[in-house]
Short mmCIF file of C-alpha atoms in Angstrom, two decimals:
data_model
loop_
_atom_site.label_atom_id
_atom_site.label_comp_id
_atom_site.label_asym_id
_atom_site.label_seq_id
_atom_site.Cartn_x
_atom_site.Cartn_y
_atom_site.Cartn_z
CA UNK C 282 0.00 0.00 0.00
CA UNK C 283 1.37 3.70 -0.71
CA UNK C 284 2.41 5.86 2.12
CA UNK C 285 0.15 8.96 2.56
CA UNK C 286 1.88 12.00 3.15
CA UNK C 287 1.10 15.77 3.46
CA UNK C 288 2.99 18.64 3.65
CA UNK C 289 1.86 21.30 5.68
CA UNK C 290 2.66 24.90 4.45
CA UNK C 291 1.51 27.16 7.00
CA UNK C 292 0.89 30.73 4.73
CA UNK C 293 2.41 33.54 5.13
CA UNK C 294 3.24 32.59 8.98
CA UNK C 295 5.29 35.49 9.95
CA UNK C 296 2.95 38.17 8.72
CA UNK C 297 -0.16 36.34 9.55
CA UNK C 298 0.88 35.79 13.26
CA UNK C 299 1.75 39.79 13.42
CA UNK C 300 -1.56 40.23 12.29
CA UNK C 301 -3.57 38.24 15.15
CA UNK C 302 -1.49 40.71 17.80
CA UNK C 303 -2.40 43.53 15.49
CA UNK C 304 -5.40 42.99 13.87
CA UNK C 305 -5.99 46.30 12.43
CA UNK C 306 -3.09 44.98 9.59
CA UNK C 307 -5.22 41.96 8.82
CA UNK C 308 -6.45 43.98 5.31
CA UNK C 309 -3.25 46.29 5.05
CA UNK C 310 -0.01 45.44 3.29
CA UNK C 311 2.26 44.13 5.87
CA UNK C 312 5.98 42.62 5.64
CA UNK C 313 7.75 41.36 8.25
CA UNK C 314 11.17 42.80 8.42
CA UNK C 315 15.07 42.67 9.55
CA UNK C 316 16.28 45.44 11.67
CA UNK C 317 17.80 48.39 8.71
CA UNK C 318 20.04 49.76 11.09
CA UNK C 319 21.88 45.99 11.98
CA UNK C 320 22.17 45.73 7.97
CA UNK C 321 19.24 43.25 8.08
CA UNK C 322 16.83 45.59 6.13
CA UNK C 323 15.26 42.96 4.25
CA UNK C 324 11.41 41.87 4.09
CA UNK C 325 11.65 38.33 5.49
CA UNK C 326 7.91 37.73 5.04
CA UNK C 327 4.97 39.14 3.29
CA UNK C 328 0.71 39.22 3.86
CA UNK C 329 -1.40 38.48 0.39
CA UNK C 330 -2.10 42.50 0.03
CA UNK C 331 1.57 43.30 0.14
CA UNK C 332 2.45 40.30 -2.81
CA UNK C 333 -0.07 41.47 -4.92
CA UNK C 334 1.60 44.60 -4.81
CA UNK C 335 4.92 43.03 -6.37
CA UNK C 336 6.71 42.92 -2.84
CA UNK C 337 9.16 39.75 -2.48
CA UNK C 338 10.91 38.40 -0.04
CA UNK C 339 14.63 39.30 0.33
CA UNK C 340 12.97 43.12 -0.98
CA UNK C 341 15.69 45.71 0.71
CA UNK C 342 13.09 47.80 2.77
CA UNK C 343 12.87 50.99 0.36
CA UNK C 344 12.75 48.67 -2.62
CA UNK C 345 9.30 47.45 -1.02
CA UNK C 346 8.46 50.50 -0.19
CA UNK C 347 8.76 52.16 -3.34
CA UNK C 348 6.44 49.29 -4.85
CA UNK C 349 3.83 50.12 -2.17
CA UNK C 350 3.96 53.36 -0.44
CA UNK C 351 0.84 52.37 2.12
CA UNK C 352 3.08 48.91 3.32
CA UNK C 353 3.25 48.39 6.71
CA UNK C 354 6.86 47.41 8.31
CA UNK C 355 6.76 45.44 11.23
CA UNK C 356 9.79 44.07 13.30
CA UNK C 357 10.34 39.95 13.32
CA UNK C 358 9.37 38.41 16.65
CA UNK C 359 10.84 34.92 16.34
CA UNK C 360 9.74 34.25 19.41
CA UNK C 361 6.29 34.39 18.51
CA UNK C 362 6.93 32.39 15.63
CA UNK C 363 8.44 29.26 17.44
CA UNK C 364 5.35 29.54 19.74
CA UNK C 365 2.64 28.91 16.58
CA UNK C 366 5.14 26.82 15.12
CA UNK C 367 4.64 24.41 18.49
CA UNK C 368 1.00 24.51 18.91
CA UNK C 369 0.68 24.00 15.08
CA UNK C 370 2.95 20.44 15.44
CA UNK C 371 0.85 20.01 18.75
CA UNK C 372 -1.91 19.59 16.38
CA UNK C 373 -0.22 17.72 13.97
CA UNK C 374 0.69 15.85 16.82
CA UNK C 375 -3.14 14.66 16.99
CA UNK C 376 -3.03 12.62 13.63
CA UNK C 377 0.40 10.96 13.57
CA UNK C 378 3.80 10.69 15.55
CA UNK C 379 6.07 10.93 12.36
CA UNK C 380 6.18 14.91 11.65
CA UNK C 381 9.17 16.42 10.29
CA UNK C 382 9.83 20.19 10.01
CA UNK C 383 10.47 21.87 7.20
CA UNK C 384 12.03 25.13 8.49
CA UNK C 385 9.56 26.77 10.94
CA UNK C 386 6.45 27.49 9.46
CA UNK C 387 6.45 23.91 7.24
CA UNK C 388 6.36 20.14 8.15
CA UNK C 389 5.95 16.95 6.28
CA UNK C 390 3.39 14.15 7.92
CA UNK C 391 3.20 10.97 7.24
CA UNK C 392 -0.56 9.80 8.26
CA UNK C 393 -0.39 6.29 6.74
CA UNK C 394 -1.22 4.36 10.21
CA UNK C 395 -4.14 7.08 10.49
CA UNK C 396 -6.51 6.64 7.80
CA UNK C 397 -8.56 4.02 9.36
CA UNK C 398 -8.99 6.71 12.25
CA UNK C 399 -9.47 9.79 10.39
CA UNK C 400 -10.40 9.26 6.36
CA UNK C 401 -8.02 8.95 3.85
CA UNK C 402 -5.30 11.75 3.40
CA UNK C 403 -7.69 15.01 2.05
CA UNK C 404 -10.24 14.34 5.08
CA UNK C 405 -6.90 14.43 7.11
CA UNK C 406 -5.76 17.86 5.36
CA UNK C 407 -9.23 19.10 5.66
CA UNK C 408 -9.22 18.40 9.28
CA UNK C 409 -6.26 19.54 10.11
CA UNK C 410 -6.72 23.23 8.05
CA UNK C 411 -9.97 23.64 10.20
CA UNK C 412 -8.24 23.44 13.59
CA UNK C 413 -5.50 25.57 11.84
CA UNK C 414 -8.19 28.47 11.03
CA UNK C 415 -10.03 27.67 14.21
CA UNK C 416 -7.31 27.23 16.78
CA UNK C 417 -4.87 29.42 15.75
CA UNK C 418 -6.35 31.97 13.56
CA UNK C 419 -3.67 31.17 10.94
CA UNK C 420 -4.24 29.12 7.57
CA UNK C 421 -2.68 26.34 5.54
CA UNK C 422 -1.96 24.85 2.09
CA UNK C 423 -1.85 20.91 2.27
CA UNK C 424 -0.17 18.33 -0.16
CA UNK C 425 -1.10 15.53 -0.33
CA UNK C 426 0.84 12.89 -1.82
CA UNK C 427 2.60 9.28 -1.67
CA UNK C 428 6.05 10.60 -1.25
CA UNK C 429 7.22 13.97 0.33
CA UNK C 430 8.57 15.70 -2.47
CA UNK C 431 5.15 15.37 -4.75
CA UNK C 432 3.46 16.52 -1.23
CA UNK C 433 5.58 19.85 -1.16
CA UNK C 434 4.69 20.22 -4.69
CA UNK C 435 1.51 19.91 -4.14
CA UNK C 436 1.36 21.94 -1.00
CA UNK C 437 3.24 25.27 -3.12
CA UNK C 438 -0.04 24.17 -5.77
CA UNK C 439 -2.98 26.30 -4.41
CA UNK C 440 -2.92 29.38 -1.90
CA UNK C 441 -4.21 30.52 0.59
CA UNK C 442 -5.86 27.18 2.82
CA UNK C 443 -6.08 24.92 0.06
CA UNK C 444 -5.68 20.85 -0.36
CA UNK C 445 -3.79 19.52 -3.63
CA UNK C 446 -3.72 15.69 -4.26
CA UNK C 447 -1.27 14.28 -6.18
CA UNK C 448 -1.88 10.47 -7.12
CA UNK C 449 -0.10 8.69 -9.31
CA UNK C 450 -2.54 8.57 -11.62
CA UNK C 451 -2.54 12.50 -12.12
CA UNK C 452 1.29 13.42 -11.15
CA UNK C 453 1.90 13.92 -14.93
CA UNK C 454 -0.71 16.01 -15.01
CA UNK C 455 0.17 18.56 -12.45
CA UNK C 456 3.67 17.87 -11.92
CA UNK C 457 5.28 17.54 -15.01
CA UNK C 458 4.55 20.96 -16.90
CA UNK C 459 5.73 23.12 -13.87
CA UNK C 460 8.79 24.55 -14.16
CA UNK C 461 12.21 22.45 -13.06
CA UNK C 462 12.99 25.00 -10.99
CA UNK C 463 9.98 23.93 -8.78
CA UNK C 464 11.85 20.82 -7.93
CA UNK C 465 12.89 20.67 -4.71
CA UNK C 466 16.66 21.61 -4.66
CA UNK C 467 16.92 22.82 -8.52
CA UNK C 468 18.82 26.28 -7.81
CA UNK C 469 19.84 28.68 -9.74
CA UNK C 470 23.19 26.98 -11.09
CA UNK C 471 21.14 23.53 -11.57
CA UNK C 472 18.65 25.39 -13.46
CA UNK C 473 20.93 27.22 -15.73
CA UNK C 474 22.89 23.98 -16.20
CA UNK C 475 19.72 21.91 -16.89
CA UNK C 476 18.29 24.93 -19.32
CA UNK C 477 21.63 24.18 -21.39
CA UNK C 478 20.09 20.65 -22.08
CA UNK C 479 17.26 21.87 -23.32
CA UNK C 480 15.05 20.76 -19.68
CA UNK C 481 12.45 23.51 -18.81
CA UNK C 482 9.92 21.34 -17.00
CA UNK C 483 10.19 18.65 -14.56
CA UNK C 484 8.57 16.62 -17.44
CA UNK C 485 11.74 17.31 -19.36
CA UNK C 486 14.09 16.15 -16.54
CA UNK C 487 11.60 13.21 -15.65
CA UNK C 488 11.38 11.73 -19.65
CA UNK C 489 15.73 12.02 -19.83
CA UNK C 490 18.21 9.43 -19.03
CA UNK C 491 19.11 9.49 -15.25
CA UNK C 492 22.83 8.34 -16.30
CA UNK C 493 22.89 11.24 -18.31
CA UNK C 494 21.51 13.69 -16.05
CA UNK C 495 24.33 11.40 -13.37
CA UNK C 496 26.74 12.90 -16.27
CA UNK C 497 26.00 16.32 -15.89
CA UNK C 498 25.17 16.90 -12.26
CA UNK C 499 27.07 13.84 -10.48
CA UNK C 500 24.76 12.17 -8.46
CA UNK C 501 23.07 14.60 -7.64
CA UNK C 502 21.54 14.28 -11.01
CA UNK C 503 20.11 11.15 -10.10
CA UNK C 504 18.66 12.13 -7.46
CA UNK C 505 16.71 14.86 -9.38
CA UNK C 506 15.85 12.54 -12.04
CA UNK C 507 14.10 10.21 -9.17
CA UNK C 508 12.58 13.05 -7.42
CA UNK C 509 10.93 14.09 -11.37
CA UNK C 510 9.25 10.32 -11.33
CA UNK C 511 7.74 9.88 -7.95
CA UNK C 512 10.16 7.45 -6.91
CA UNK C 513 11.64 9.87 -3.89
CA UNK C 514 11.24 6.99 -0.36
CA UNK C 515 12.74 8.76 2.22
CA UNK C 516 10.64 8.54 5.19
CA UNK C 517 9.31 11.38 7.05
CA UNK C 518 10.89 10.79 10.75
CA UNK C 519 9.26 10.37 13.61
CA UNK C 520 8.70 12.97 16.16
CA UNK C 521 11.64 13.20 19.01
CA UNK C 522 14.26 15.29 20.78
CA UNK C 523 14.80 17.18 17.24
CA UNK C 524 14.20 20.57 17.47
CA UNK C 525 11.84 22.48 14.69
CA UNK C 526 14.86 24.63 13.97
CA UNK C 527 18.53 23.97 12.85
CA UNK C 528 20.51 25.97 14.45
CA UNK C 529 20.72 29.29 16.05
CA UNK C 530 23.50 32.15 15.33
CA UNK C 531 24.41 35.73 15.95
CA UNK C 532 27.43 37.40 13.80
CA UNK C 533 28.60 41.22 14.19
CA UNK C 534 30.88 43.34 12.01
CA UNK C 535 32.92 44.80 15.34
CA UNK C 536 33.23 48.54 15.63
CA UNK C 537 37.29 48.34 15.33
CA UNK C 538 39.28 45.22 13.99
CA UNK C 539 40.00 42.43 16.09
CA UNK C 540 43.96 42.27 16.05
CA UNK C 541 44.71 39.66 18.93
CA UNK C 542 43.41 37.00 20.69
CA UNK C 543 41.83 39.09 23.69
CA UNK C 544 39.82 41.10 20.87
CA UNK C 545 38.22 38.09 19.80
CA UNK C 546 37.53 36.15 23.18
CA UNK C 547 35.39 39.37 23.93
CA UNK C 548 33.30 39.25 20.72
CA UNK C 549 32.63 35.47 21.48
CA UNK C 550 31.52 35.95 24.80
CA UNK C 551 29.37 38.55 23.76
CA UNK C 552 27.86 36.67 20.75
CA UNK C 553 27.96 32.91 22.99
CA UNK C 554 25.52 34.82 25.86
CA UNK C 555 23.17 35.79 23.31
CA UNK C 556 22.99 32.49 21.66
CA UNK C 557 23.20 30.55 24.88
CA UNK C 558 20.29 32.58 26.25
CA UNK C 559 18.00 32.17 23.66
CA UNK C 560 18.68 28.51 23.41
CA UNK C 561 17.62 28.70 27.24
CA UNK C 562 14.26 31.06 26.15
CA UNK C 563 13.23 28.13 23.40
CA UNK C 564 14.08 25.33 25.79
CA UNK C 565 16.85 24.49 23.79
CA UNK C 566 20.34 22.69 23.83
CA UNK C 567 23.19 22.35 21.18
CA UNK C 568 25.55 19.70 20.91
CA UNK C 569 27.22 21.76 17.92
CA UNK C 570 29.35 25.07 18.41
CA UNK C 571 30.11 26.93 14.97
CA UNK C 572 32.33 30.09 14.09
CA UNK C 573 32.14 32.15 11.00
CA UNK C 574 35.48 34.31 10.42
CA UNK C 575 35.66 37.24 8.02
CA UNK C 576 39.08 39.43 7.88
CA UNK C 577 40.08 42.71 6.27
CA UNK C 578 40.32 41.23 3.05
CA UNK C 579 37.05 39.63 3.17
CA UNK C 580 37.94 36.16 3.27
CA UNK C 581 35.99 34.57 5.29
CA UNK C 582 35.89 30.58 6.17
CA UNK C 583 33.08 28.91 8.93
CA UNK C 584 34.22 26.05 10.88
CA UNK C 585 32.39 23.69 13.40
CA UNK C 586 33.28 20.98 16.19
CA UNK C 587 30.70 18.50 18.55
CA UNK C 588 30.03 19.09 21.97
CA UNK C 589 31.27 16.15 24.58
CA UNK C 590 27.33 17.00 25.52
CA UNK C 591 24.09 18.90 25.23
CA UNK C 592 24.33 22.88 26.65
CA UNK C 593 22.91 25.88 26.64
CA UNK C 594 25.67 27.45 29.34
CA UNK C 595 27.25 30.62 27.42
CA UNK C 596 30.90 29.67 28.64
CA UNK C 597 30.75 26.27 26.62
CA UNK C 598 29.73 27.76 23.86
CA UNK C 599 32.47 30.15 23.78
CA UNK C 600 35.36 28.04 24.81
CA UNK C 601 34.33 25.68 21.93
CA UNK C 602 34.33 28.80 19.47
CA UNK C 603 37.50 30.32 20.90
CA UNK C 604 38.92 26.56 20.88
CA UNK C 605 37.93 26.63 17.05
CA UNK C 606 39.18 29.84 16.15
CA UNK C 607 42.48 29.28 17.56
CA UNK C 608 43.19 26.26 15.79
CA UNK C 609 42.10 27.64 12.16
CA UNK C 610 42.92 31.04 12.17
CA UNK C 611 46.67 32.39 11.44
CA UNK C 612 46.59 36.32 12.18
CA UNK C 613 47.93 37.03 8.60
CA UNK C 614 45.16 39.86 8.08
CA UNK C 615 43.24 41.71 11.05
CA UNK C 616 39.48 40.15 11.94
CA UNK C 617 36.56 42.35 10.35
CA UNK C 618 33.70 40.28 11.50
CA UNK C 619 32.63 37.17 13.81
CA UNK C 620 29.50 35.05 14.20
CA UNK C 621 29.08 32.07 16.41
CA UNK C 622 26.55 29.33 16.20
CA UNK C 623 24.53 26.56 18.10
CA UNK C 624 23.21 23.66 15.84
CA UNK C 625 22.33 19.93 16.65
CA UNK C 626 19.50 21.23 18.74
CA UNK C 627 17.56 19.13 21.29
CA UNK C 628 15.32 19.61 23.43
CA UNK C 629 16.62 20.82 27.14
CA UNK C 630 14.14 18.44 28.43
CA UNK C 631 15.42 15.32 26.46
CA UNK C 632 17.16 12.34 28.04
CA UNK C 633 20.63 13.32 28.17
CA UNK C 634 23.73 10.95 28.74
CA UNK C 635 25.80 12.04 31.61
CA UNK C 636 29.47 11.80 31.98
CA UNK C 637 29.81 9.70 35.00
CA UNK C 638 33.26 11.73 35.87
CA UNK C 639 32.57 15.36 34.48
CA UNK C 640 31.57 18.47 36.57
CA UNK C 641 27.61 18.63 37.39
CA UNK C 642 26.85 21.68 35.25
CA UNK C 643 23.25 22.00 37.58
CA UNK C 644 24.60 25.03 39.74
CA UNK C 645 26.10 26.70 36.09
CA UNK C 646 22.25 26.43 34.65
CA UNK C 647 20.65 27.66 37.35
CA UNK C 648 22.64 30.10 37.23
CA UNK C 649 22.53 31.29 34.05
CA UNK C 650 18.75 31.07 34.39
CA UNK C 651 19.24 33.44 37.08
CA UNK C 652 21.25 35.68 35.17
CA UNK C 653 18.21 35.62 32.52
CA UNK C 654 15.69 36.61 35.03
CA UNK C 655 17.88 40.13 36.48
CA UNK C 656 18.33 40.74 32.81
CA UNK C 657 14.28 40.61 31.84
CA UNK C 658 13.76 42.92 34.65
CA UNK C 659 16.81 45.02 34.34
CA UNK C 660 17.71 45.40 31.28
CA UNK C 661 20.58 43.62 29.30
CA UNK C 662 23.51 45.84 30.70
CA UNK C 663 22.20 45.11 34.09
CA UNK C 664 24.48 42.10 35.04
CA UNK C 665 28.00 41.79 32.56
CA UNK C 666 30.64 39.69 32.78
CA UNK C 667 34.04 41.78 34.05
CA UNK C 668 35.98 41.41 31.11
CA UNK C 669 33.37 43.34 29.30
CA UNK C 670 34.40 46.14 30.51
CA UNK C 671 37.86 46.18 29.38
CA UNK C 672 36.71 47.48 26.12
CA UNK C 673 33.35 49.07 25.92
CA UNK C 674 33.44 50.39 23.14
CA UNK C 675 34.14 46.68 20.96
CA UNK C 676 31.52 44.57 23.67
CA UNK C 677 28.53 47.76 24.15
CA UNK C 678 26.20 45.66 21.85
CA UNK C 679 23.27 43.52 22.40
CA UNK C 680 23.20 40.93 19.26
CA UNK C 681 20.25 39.22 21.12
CA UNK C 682 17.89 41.43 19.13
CA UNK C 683 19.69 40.52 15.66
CA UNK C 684 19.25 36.40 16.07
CA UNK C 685 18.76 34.31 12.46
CA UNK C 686 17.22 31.28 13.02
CA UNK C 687 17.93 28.84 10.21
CA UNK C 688 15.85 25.95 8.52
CA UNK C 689 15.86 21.92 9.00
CA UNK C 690 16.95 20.73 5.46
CA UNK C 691 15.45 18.15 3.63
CA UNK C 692 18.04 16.03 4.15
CA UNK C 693 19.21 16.90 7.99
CA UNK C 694 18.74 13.27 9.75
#
């Protein structure tokens, strides 16, 4: 029997959850924004009356604004985001135990073992768009398909809360004239390579030879080519410790150039806190530290090393990314900018392995949680660490209002 699966595309979540705060922007354009002044100016998100306007996504703020004067600019609140994002898998949650996220505001389900409970895979969608709308005053697009890439299709298909099903005896109907560059994964370079060959649809990539396409793209190719035909099995995991996000990063051109070690342990401390208490604020642990380096010259290189376990304690963080920049980086040029990132999230709640010999790290998280609650009453500056103030000018910065919050991919297991 064929596996059902949806895909769950929740629309236009960051602007629609501004709008239930603010529901006076419900019928205005709206777009969810970076901060201008932190060199984020970019519309991250967009409501219907804003797109039919021409406004994108990745718009620099006066580029939107010149293609609608009247559009509302509102700040992103990811924290609000991960909250919808939660109760909208808590639903899921209600129909089947394998979920996977797809970045925040999209999931894959697969509902196979539920269709003698609920109705085959459109009464499922139908269900589950209703709770959506009811529930959460947000809406949904739904695919519905036998594999998860034909489900995404189908979910990108009809806007707003809509239900496409693909079968397989309509996929070359609907899936074959769009455009390759629908294809999950077919980028710009892919594209431009595949146009070469004369493969516009994914009908044209389907109907070719997969060694050939093996040929041109490496196996990658293949891969494509298998997507194009339905035959894509990966399974859609089940539900766990995984967090609905990948990782979670701050970076900051510094006001000076870092020219010695000291510079830099500063800037990591300052960006590890802010990472480190955000992972605490989502309930959050990392078991991956990550540095990005840029220098004078621009070059710029990202490295990343495991944890020996799960944190969300600011010092391991930055020992880890001090560790890392110390072994990679050889002081030929002076250091223009610094970012440091948690990925391999978990859940702080999770069952975590201890080390039978290692320090108990309960007294450090407490208080760090501590530190958290002077700060929310406060005010950042309230509590610092005393090497901050060796150089205020380089460490005066709060990053924790400048966080990116970065996508599951479709292949992260």
């Amino acid at each position: 029997m064929d596996r059902v699966i949806l895909h769950v595309d929740l629309n236009n979540f960051y602007a629609s959850v501004e709008c239930l705060y603010r529901p006076e922007l419900r019928d205005k354009p709206v777009a969810v924004c970076g901060d201008a002044e932190a060199r984020h100016g970019i519309v991250l998100a967009k409501n219907y009356p804003a797109k039919a306007y021409g406004v994108k996504t990745g718009d620099v703020i006066w580029e939107a604004k010149q293609k609608c004067p009247g559009l509302v600019t509102v700040p992103a609140d990811f924290g609000k985001y991960l909250r919808f994002s939660r109760l909208a898998r808590a639903i899921y949650g209600d129909y089947t135990d394998q979920i996977e996220s797809f970045g925040i505001d999209e999931a894959w389900l697969d509902v196979t073992g539920s269709v003698g409970l609920f109705g085959d895979g459109e009464a499922i969608a139908a269900a589950i768009r209703r709770r959506l709308r009811e529930e959460l005053g947000i809406t949904a697009s739904v695919g519905v398909s036998w594999n998860k890439v034909f489900a995404k299709l189908g979910s990108d298909r009809q806007k707003p809360d809509a239900t496409t099903v693909i079968t397989r005896e309509n996929f070359r109907e609907i899936v074959w004239p769009l455009p390759v560059e629908e294809l999950l994964y077919v980028g710009r370079s892919t594209r431009r390579k595949l146009a070469n060959r004369a493969i516009f649809t994914i009908g044209d990539l389907a109907r070719r030879d997969a060694m050939d396409l093996r040929r041109l793209l490496g196996v990658w190719g293949e891969t494509l080519w298998s997507f194009a035909n339905g035959l894509d099995t990966s399974p859609v995991r089940h539900s766990g410790e995984e967090s609905i996000v990948k990782s979670i990063g701050n970076s900051t051109t510094t006001v000076r150039d870092l020219v010695n070690i000291e510079d830099v342990k500063l800037i990591v401390y300052v960006l590890a806190e802010s990472v480190a208490a955000r992972l605490r604020r989502h309930g959050l642990k990392c078991t991956i530290v990550a540095i990005s380096v840029r220098n004078t010259e621009l070059y710029s290189f990202e490295r990343q090393s495991k944890l020996g376990s799960p944190t969300f304690v600011a010092g391991d963080i930055a020992h880890k990314a001090v560790e890392l920049f110390t072994a990679n980086y050889r002081w030929e040029k002076p250091v223009r900018s610094l970012g440091v990132r948690a990925a391999g999230l978990v859940t702080a709640s999770g069952n975590v392995q201890l080390d039978l010999f290692g320090p108990n790290k309960t007294k450090v998280e407490n208080l760090e949680r501590a530190i958290d609650a002077i700060r929310r009453r406060f005010g950042h500056y309230s509590i610092q660490r005393a090497e901050m103030l060796i150089d205020r000018r380089l460490t005066g910065f709060n990053p924790k209002d400048e966080h990116v919050i970065h996508p599951v991919s479709f292949f992260g297991r």
